[in-house]
GROMACS .gro file of C-alpha atoms in nm:
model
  234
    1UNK     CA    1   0.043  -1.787  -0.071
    2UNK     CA    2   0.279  -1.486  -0.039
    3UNK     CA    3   0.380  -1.437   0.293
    4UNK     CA    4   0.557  -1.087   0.438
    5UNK     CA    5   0.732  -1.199   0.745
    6UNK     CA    6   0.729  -0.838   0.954
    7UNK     CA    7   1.017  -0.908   1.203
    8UNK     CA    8   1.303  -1.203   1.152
    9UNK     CA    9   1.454  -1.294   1.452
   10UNK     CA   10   1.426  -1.666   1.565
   11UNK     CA   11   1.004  -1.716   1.535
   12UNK     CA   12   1.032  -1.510   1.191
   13UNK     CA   13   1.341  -1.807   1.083
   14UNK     CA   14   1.130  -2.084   1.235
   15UNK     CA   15   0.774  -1.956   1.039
   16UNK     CA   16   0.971  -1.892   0.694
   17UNK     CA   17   1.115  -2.283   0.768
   18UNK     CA   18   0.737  -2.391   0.802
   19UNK     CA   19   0.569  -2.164   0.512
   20UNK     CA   20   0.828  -2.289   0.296
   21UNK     CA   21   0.722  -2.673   0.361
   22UNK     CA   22   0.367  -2.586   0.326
   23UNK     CA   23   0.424  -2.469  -0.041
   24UNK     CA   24   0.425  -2.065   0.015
   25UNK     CA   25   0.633  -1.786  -0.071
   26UNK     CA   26   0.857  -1.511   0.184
   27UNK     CA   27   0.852  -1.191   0.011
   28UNK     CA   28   0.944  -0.996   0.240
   29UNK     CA   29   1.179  -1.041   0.568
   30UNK     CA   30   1.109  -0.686   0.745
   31UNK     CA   31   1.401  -0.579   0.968
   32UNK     CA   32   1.543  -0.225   1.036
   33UNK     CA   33   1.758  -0.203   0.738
   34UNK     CA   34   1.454  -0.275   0.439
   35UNK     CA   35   1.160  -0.103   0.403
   36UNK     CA   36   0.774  -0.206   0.390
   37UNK     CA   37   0.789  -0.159  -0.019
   38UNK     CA   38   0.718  -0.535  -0.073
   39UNK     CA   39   0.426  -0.578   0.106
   40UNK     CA   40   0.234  -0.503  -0.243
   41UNK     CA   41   0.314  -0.815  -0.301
   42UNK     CA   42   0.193  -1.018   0.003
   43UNK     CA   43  -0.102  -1.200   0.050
   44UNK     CA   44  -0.048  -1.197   0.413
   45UNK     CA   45   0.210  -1.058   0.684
   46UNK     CA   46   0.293  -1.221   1.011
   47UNK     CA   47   0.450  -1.010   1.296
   48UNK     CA   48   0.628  -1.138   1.563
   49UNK     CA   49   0.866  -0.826   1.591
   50UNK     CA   50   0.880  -0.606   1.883
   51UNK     CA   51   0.655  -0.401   2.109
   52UNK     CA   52   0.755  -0.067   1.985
   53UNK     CA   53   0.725  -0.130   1.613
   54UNK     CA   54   0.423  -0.419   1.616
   55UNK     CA   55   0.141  -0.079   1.644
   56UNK     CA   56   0.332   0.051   1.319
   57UNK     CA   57   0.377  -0.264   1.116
   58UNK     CA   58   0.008  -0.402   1.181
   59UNK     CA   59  -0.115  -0.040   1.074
   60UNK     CA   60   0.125  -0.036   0.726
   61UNK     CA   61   0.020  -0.390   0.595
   62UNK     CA   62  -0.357  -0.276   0.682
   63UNK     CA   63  -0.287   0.043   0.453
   64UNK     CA   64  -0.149  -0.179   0.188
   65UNK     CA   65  -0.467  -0.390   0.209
   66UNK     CA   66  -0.263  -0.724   0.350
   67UNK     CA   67  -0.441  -0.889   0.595
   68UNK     CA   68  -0.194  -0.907   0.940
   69UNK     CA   69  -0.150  -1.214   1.164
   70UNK     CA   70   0.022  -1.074   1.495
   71UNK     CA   71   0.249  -1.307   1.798
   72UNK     CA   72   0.390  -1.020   1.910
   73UNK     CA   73   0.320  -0.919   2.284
   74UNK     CA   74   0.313  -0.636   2.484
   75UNK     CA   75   0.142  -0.400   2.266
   76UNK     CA   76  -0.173  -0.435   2.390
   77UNK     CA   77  -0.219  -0.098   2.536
   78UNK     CA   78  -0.295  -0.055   2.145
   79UNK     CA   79  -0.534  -0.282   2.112
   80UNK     CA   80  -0.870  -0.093   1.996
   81UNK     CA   81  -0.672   0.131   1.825
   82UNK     CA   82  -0.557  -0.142   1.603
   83UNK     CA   83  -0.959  -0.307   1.602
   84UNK     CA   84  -1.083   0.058   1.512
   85UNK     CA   85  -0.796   0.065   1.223
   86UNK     CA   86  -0.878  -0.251   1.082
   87UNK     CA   87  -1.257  -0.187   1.047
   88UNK     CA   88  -1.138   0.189   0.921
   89UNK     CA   89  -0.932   0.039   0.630
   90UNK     CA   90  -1.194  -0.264   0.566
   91UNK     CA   91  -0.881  -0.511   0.678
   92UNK     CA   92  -0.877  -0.848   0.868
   93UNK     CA   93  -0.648  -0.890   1.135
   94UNK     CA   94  -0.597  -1.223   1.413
   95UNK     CA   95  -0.409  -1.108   1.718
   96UNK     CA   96  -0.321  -1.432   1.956
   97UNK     CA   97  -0.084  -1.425   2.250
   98UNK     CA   98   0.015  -1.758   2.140
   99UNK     CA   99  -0.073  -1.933   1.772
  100UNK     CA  100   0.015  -2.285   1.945
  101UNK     CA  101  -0.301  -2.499   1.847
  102UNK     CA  102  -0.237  -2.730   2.190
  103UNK     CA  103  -0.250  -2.387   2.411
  104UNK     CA  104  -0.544  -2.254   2.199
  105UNK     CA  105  -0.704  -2.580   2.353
  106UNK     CA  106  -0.569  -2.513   2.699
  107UNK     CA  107  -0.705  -2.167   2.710
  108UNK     CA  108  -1.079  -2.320   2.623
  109UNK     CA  109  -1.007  -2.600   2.895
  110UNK     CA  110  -0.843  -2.341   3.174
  111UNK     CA  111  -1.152  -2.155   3.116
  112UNK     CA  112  -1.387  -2.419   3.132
  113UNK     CA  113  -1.204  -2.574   3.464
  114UNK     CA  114  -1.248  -2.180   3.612
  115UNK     CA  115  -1.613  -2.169   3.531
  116UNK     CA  116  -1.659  -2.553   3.766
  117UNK     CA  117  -1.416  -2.378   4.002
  118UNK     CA  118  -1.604  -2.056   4.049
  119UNK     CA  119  -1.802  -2.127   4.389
  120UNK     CA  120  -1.563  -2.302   4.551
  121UNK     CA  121  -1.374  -2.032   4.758
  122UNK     CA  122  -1.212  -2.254   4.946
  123UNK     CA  123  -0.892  -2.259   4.638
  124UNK     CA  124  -0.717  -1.992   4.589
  125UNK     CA  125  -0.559  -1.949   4.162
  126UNK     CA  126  -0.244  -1.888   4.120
  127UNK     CA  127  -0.050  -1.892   3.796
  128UNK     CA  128   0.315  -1.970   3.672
  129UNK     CA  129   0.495  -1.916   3.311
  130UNK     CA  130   0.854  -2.030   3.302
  131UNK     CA  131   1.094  -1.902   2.971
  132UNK     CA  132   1.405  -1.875   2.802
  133UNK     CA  133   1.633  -1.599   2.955
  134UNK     CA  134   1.602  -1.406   2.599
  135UNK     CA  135   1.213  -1.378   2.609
  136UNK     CA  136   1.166  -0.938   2.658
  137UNK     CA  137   0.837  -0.952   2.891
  138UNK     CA  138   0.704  -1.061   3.146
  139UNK     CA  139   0.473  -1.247   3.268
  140UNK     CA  140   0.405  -1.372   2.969
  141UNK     CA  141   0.103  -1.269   2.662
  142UNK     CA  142  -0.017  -1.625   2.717
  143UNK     CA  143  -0.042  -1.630   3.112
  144UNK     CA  144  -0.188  -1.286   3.080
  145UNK     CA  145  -0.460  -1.438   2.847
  146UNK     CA  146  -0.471  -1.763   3.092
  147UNK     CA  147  -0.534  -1.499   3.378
  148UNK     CA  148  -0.770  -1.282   3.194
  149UNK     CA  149  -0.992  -1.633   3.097
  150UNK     CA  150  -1.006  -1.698   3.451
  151UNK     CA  151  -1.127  -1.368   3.531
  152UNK     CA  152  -1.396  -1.355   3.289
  153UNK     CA  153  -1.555  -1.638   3.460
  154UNK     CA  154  -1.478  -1.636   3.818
  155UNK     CA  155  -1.486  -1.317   4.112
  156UNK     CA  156  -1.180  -1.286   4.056
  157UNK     CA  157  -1.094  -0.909   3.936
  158UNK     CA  158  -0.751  -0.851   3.828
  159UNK     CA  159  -0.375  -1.077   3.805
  160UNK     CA  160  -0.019  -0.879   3.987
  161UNK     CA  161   0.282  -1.013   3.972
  162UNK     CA  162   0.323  -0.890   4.375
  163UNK     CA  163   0.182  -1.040   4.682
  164UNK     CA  164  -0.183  -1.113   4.573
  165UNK     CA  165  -0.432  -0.967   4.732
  166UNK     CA  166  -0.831  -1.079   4.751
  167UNK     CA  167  -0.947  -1.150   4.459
  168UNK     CA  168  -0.612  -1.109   4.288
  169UNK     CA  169  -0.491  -1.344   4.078
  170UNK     CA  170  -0.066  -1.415   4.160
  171UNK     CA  171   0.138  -1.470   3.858
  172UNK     CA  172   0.515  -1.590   3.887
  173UNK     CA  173   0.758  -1.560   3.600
  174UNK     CA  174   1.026  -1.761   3.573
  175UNK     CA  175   1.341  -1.740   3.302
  176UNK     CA  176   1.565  -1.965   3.286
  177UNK     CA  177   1.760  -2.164   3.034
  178UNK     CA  178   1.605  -2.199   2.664
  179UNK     CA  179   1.259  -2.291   2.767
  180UNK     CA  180   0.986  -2.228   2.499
  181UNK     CA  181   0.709  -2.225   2.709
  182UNK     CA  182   0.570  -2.360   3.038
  183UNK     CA  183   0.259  -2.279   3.197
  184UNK     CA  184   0.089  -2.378   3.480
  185UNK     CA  185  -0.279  -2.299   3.657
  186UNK     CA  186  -0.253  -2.401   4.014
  187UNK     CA  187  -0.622  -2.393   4.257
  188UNK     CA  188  -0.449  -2.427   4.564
  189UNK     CA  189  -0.690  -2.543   4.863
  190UNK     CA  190  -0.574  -2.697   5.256
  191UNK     CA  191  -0.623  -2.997   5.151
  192UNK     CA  192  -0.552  -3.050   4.803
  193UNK     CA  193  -0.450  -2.876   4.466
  194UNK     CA  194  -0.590  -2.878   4.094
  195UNK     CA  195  -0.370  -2.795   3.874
  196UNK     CA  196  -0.351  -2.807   3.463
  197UNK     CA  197  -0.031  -2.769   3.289
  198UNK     CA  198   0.087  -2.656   2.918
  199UNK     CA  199   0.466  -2.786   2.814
  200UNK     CA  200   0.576  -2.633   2.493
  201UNK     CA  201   0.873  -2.876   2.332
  202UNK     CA  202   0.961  -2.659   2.116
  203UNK     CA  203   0.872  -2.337   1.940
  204UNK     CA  204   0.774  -2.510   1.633
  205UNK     CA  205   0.417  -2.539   1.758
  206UNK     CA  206   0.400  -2.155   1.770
  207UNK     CA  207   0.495  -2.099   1.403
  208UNK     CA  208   0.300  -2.365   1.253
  209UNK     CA  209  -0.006  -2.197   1.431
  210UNK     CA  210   0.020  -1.902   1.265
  211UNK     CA  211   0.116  -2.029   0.905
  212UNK     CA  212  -0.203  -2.174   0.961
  213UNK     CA  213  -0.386  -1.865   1.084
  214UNK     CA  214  -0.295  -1.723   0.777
  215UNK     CA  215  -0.390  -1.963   0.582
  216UNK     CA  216  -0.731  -1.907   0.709
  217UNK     CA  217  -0.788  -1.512   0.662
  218UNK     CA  218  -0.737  -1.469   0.334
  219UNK     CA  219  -0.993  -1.358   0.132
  220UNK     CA  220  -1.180  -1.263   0.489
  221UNK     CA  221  -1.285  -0.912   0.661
  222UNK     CA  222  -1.283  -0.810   1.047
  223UNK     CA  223  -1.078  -0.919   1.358
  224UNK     CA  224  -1.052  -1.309   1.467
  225UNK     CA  225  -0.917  -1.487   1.688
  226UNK     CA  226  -0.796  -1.808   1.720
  227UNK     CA  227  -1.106  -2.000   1.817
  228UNK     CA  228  -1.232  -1.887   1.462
  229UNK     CA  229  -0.961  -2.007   1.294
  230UNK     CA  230  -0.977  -2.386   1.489
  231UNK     CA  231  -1.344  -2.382   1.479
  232UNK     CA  232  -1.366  -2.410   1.873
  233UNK     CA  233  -1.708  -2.421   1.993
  234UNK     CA  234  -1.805  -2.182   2.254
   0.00000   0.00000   0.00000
């Protein structure tokens, strides 16, 4: 498989490391001083780049028919205009918040655990995400998508980052040090808390998730997610 790596800062190192192993090909390593030229020879891009230039990169490997993996967060405002593109050009495209396979299982169990915890007003949610002091946003794609899962099957109606309000989901983000990834779903009651926790180890977990991703799409049509690609069963 011949991969275009859109963006090649430390993830873009760390997938090219694991593609490599697996038996593919890097034909491209997309920074600000090359251009998108190669991508007519890609099988498959994966983006993990920035906010400003993920809308544009997703978009241009679309136009050159290459089906686009995308880790890159806080882009989302761009969402359905990305959705709309990809049906618009016939494409396939997986967006995840995070291609780790262990929190792809954590989102299904944080989601199941909200669904038990729905009637029971007496807990309040809260959330935390802890990172390295280089990550760019905050909170975090995957506690937004933690949040958002607990939302879809609670009362709860939105996630702040401020004093919570009813209903309001608190999220704290935390950087310090080189951490790849903490994250923690705390139902806080008087008398006792439930909480589930994700450690990430290292970032490894994140590339190999997408290699695999896009090992999956190819030769496929529309917009996945990760539950496709690990065959999770609503």
């Amino acid at each position: 498989m011949k991969i275009a790596l859109l963006g090649y800062g430390r993830m873009g190192q760390i997938i090219e490391k694991i593609s490599l192993e697996r038996g593919h090909e890097i034909v491209l390593k997309k920074d600000s001083k090359n251009t998108f030229e190669a991508l007519e020879n890609a099988d498959v891009a994966i983006d993990f780049s920035l906010p400003q230039v993920a809308v544009e990169n997703i978009k241009t490997a679309l136009d050159y028919q290459v089906p686009v993996i995308c880790g890159t967060t806080g882009w989302l405002d761009h969402y359905s205009e990305i959705t709309n593109y990809v049906e618009k050009k016939n494409g396939a495209f997986i967006y995840a918040s995070n291609f780790s396979i262990g929190v792809n299982i954590f989102f299904e169990l944080n989601q199941y655990l909200a669904k038990m915890m729905n009637h029971l007003d007496q807990y309040n949610v809260s959330l935390e995400e802890i990172h390295h002091t280089k990550k760019l946003d905050a909170p975090s794609g995957t506690a937004i998508t933690l949040a958002q899962g607990v939302i879809d099957n609670t009362s709860y109606t939105n996630w702040t980052m401020q004093n919570a309000l009813e209903k309001q989901i608190k999220i704290t983000s935390v950087r310090q040090g080189n951490v790849p990834g903490t994250h923690l779903v705390n139902y806080d009651s008087e008398i006792d808390q439930i909480q589930i926790k994700h450690t990430a180890h290292n970032r490894e977990g994140f590339a190999l998730g997408a290699v695999v991703a896009a090992e999956w799409i190819i030769n496929k049509k529309g917009v996945f997610t990760m539950s496709d690609v690990l065959n999770i069963q609503k």
